[in-house]
Short mmCIF file of C-alpha atoms in Angstrom, two decimals:
data_model
loop_
_atom_site.label_atom_id
_atom_site.label_comp_id
_atom_site.label_asym_id
_atom_site.label_seq_id
_atom_site.Cartn_x
_atom_site.Cartn_y
_atom_site.Cartn_z
CA MET M 1 -0.18 0.08 -0.08
CA SER M 2 2.41 2.74 -0.49
CA LEU M 3 1.54 4.92 -3.44
CA PRO M 4 3.76 7.59 -4.44
CA LYS M 5 2.72 10.86 -3.34
CA PRO M 6 0.56 12.75 -5.76
CA LEU M 7 1.22 16.03 -6.66
CA MET M 8 0.27 18.91 -4.51
CA ARG M 9 1.54 21.89 -5.40
CA GLY M 10 1.54 24.36 -8.96
CA LEU M 11 -1.65 22.62 -10.36
CA LEU M 12 -3.01 25.86 -11.19
CA GLY M 13 -0.35 27.11 -12.59
CA LYS M 14 0.30 24.16 -14.85
CA ARG M 15 -3.44 24.41 -15.93
CA LEU M 16 -2.70 27.68 -17.20
CA ARG M 17 0.23 26.80 -18.74
CA PHE M 18 -0.99 24.64 -20.78
CA HIS M 19 -4.76 26.48 -21.87
CA LEU M 20 -3.56 30.39 -21.70
CA PRO M 21 -1.72 29.57 -25.06
CA ILE M 22 -4.35 27.55 -26.37
CA ALA M 23 -6.74 30.27 -25.94
CA PHE M 24 -5.12 33.17 -27.09
CA GLY M 25 -4.69 31.44 -30.19
CA LEU M 26 -8.48 30.06 -30.94
CA SER M 27 -9.05 33.54 -30.06
CA LEU M 28 -6.91 34.51 -32.70
CA VAL M 29 -8.18 32.34 -35.07
CA ALA M 30 -11.98 33.38 -34.40
CA ALA M 31 -10.78 36.82 -34.63
CA ILE M 32 -9.22 36.86 -38.47
CA ALA M 33 -11.82 34.13 -39.55
CA PHE M 34 -14.19 36.77 -38.88
CA LYS M 35 -12.74 39.49 -40.35
CA TYR M 36 -11.52 37.72 -43.38
CA GLY M 37 -15.35 35.86 -43.95
CA VAL M 38 -17.52 38.86 -42.71
CA THR M 39 -16.16 42.34 -42.59
CA GLU M 40 -14.10 42.37 -45.71
CA PRO M 41 -17.10 41.09 -47.93
CA ARG M 42 -19.37 43.62 -46.06
CA LYS M 43 -17.18 46.14 -47.15
CA ARG M 44 -16.72 45.05 -50.49
CA ALA M 45 -20.67 44.40 -51.04
CA TYR M 46 -21.50 48.14 -49.95
CA ALA M 47 -18.34 49.80 -52.31
CA GLU M 48 -20.12 47.75 -55.38
CA PHE M 49 -23.38 48.88 -54.43
CA TYR M 50 -22.43 52.64 -53.94
CA LYS M 51 -20.83 52.26 -57.18
CA GLN M 52 -23.47 51.84 -59.00
CA TYR M 53 -25.91 53.78 -56.44
CA ASP M 54 -28.13 56.63 -58.60
CA ALA M 55 -30.13 58.15 -55.87
CA VAL M 56 -32.15 60.31 -57.62
CA LYS M 57 -33.79 57.44 -59.30
CA GLU M 58 -33.66 55.48 -56.45
CA PHE M 59 -36.16 58.51 -54.50
CA ASN M 60 -38.38 58.68 -57.46
CA ALA M 61 -38.97 55.28 -57.58
CA MET M 62 -39.81 55.21 -54.25
CA LYS M 63 -41.92 58.03 -54.45
CA GLU M 64 -44.09 56.68 -57.25
CA ALA M 65 -44.55 53.59 -55.03
CA GLY M 66 -46.17 56.11 -52.03
CA VAL M 67 -43.96 55.32 -49.31
CA PHE M 68 -43.42 59.10 -48.56
CA GLU M 69 -45.77 61.23 -46.76
CA SER M 70 -44.65 64.56 -47.61
CA VAL M 71 -44.30 63.86 -51.22
CA ARG M 72 -47.20 61.96 -52.99
CA PRO M 73 -46.73 59.85 -56.11
CA SER M 74 -47.21 61.89 -59.58
CA GLY M 75 -50.61 60.43 -60.08
CA GLU M 76 -52.50 62.03 -56.95
CA MET E 1 -50.45 7.22 -10.82
CA LEU E 2 -50.56 7.77 -7.44
CA ARG E 3 -47.44 5.65 -7.33
CA LEU E 4 -45.87 7.96 -9.55
CA ILE E 5 -46.51 11.03 -8.06
CA ALA E 6 -45.29 9.47 -4.76
CA GLY E 7 -42.09 8.65 -6.14
CA ARG E 8 -41.62 11.91 -7.77
CA ALA E 9 -42.35 13.35 -4.32
CA ARG E 10 -39.18 11.06 -2.93
CA SER E 11 -36.64 11.86 -5.67
CA LEU E 12 -37.57 15.96 -4.52
CA VAL E 13 -35.59 14.63 -1.43
CA ALA E 14 -32.07 14.88 -2.37
CA ARG E 15 -30.20 13.20 0.68
CA ARG E 16 -31.47 12.11 3.75
CA ALA E 17 -29.58 12.65 6.87
CA THR E 18 -29.28 9.27 9.05
CA PRO E 19 -30.34 9.76 12.72
CA ALA E 20 -27.33 8.80 15.12
CA LEU E 21 -27.77 5.02 15.98
CA THR E 22 -29.14 5.78 19.62
CA THR E 23 -30.50 8.97 20.18
CA SER E 24 -33.12 9.65 22.95
CA SER E 25 -36.76 9.71 22.22
CA ALA E 26 -39.32 11.39 24.22
CA ARG E 27 -42.06 10.72 22.36
CA THR E 28 -42.33 6.66 22.71
CA ALA E 29 -42.96 6.95 26.51
CA SER E 30 -46.17 9.77 26.23
CA ASN E 31 -47.60 7.54 23.37
CA GLY E 32 -47.12 4.23 24.28
CA HIS E 33 -46.01 3.01 21.17
CA GLU E 34 -42.63 3.26 18.72
CA VAL E 35 -43.25 6.67 16.99
CA THR E 36 -40.50 7.59 14.45
CA GLU E 37 -37.55 9.86 16.22
CA ALA E 38 -37.59 13.62 15.29
CA VAL E 39 -33.80 14.40 13.80
CA ASP E 40 -32.51 17.33 16.32
CA MET E 41 -30.60 19.44 13.43
CA SER E 42 -29.89 21.61 15.87
CA ARG E 43 -26.65 18.85 16.97
CA PRO E 44 -23.90 17.56 14.74
CA MET E 45 -25.62 15.08 12.03
CA TYR E 46 -24.09 12.38 10.05
CA TRP E 47 -24.36 12.65 6.67
CA ASP E 48 -23.16 9.87 3.51
CA ARG E 49 -22.15 12.39 0.77
CA LEU E 50 -19.76 12.05 -1.68
CA ASP E 51 -18.13 15.48 -1.21
CA THR E 52 -17.92 15.62 2.60
CA PRO E 53 -15.05 12.52 3.35
CA LEU E 54 -15.73 13.37 6.54
CA PRO E 55 -18.76 13.79 8.21
CA ASP E 56 -19.56 16.20 11.63
CA LYS E 57 -19.76 12.99 13.32
CA LEU E 58 -19.29 9.12 14.32
CA TYR E 59 -21.74 7.18 12.84
CA LYS E 60 -22.16 5.41 16.23
CA ASP E 61 -22.80 7.15 19.14
CA LYS E 62 -23.53 4.31 21.78
CA LEU E 63 -20.71 2.19 21.65
CA SER E 64 -20.96 -0.96 23.35
CA ALA E 65 -17.92 -2.40 25.49
CA ALA E 66 -16.61 -4.67 22.77
CA ASP E 67 -16.76 -1.34 20.50
CA LYS E 68 -14.87 0.42 23.37
CA SER E 69 -12.42 -1.75 23.72
CA LEU E 70 -11.82 -1.70 20.29
CA LYS E 71 -10.86 1.87 20.31
CA GLU E 72 -8.64 1.60 22.93
CA LYS E 73 -7.04 -1.48 20.92
CA GLU E 74 -6.79 1.69 18.12
CA LYS E 75 -5.05 4.17 20.02
CA GLY E 76 -2.42 1.98 19.63
CA PRO E 77 0.07 0.84 16.90
CA TRP E 78 -2.26 -0.07 14.15
CA SER E 79 -0.19 -2.69 12.03
CA GLN E 80 -1.30 -4.87 15.65
CA LEU E 81 -4.99 -4.75 14.28
CA THR E 82 -6.39 -7.57 12.14
CA ASN E 83 -8.31 -6.59 8.95
CA GLU E 84 -11.49 -7.85 10.58
CA GLU E 85 -11.01 -5.22 13.23
CA LYS E 86 -9.84 -2.38 10.91
CA ILE E 87 -13.40 -2.93 9.17
CA ALA E 88 -15.05 -3.25 12.53
CA LEU E 89 -13.95 0.15 13.45
CA TYR E 90 -14.24 1.44 9.68
CA ARG E 91 -18.34 0.52 10.61
CA LEU E 92 -18.45 2.11 13.68
CA SER E 93 -17.61 5.42 11.59
CA PHE E 94 -19.06 5.13 8.71
CA ARG E 95 -22.63 3.63 7.59
CA GLN E 96 -21.71 3.77 3.63
CA THR E 97 -18.35 2.97 1.89
CA TYR E 98 -17.64 4.91 -0.92
CA ALA E 99 -18.16 2.02 -3.51
CA GLU E 100 -21.43 1.83 -1.44
CA MET E 101 -22.40 5.14 -2.39
CA HIS E 102 -21.55 5.08 -5.63
CA GLN E 103 -24.04 2.12 -6.17
CA PRO E 104 -26.62 3.93 -8.95
CA SER E 105 -30.10 3.91 -8.32
CA SER E 106 -33.02 3.84 -10.26
CA GLU E 107 -34.27 7.08 -9.34
CA TRP E 108 -32.92 8.92 -12.78
CA LYS E 109 -36.36 7.07 -14.33
CA THR E 110 -38.75 8.51 -11.88
CA VAL E 111 -37.33 12.39 -12.57
CA VAL E 112 -37.14 11.47 -16.10
CA GLY E 113 -41.00 9.94 -16.23
CA GLY E 114 -41.90 12.86 -14.19
CA ILE E 115 -40.31 15.48 -16.23
CA PHE E 116 -42.11 13.72 -19.25
CA PHE E 117 -45.26 13.84 -17.40
CA SER E 118 -45.30 17.46 -16.22
CA VAL E 119 -44.64 18.37 -19.64
CA GLY E 120 -47.22 16.92 -21.13
CA PHE E 121 -49.66 18.15 -18.67
CA THR E 122 -48.20 21.36 -19.30
CA ALA E 123 -49.14 20.98 -23.18
CA LEU E 124 -52.82 20.05 -22.61
CA LEU E 125 -53.13 23.14 -20.03
CA VAL E 126 -51.76 25.17 -23.02
CA TRP E 127 -53.59 23.83 -25.41
CA TRP E 128 -57.18 24.62 -23.22
CA GLN E 129 -55.77 27.75 -22.88
CA ARG E 130 -55.42 28.82 -26.92
CA VAL E 131 -58.59 27.23 -27.46
CA TYR E 132 -60.81 29.02 -24.40
CA VAL E 133 -58.59 32.27 -23.15
CA TYR E 134 -56.95 33.48 -26.46
CA PRO E 135 -57.89 37.02 -27.61
CA PRO E 136 -58.67 36.70 -31.77
CA ARG E 137 -55.93 36.20 -33.85
CA PRO E 138 -54.65 40.17 -35.23
CA ARG E 139 -55.46 41.24 -38.74
CA THR E 140 -51.82 41.67 -39.93
CA PHE E 141 -51.60 37.84 -39.51
CA SER E 142 -53.88 37.52 -42.66
CA ASP E 143 -51.70 36.43 -45.94
CA GLU E 144 -52.92 39.64 -47.72
CA TRP E 145 -51.97 41.77 -45.09
CA GLN E 146 -48.45 40.24 -45.05
CA ALA E 147 -47.95 40.06 -48.86
CA LYS E 148 -48.75 44.10 -48.36
CA GLN E 149 -46.51 44.44 -45.64
CA LEU E 150 -43.68 42.79 -48.07
CA GLN E 151 -44.29 44.96 -50.90
CA ARG E 152 -43.97 47.59 -48.88
CA MET E 153 -40.87 47.14 -47.43
CA LEU E 154 -39.61 46.33 -51.09
CA ASP E 155 -40.66 49.95 -51.99
CA MET E 156 -39.19 51.35 -49.23
CA ARG E 157 -35.82 49.64 -49.94
CA ILE E 158 -35.45 47.86 -46.63
CA ASN E 159 -32.14 46.86 -46.44
CA PRO E 160 -31.03 47.22 -50.16
CA ILE E 161 -27.14 45.87 -49.95
CA GLU E 162 -26.91 42.97 -48.10
CA GLY E 163 -30.25 42.14 -46.46
CA PHE E 164 -34.21 41.95 -47.90
CA SER E 165 -34.43 44.55 -50.83
CA SER E 166 -31.07 43.25 -52.13
CA LYS E 167 -32.42 39.68 -53.02
CA TRP E 168 -35.00 41.47 -55.42
CA ASP E 169 -34.53 42.19 -58.87
CA TYR E 170 -36.52 45.73 -59.26
CA GLU E 171 -36.38 45.79 -63.07
CA LYS E 172 -37.96 42.38 -63.58
CA GLY E 173 -39.79 42.34 -60.79
CA GLN E 174 -39.26 38.73 -58.82
CA TRP E 175 -37.04 37.20 -56.54
CA LYS E 176 -33.06 37.22 -57.30
#
């Protein structure tokens, strides 16, 4: 019945030394993935949209559809 | 049915404290028959718990003469105790071993059954409520209202870049 003495000290330090680099690495990966998966496509989508955007044409289309209160469609 | 409810009630009681083997009971004298003794919870109690290896007091309070002599022998070197004596000393201090505490029980079946039964009963209540309590449906739920709503959203160019209106082809008048 003589077992070796178990580890009594440094348990938290050992756990942190193992888990903290992994945690930092995974967070970094998540941030990079989000940047190149979400924000870059979104920025490109907005840029493309506004390249061919004619504000006056859109306004007239919306006016004819009758969504505004200050200016009614040309029929009325 | 009754057994199910009783079983559920029993499973609500987590771990029962074991009253010490010998506690004085004042009630038996007055009633004249054996009554379950009330546990005095103001004094240290004995628990069989996985997370409390050493309960507040030993299991056996009143030691017989043989037990007392064994306790005296325990004060000496332990190598002189036989294995049966060591086990007897253990059983004096504790009711169950950890192995016995770990024995699985069928309590989980009662618990899960109780959960399903409660969920089903609640479903019946909700159904009754739907039929007898709910007011009539708002007119905004009808199909034509929803269609008019969608058309208005397209007219207002809701989320034209990445969202709703971006999926609509305005030249052709159809979804992309």
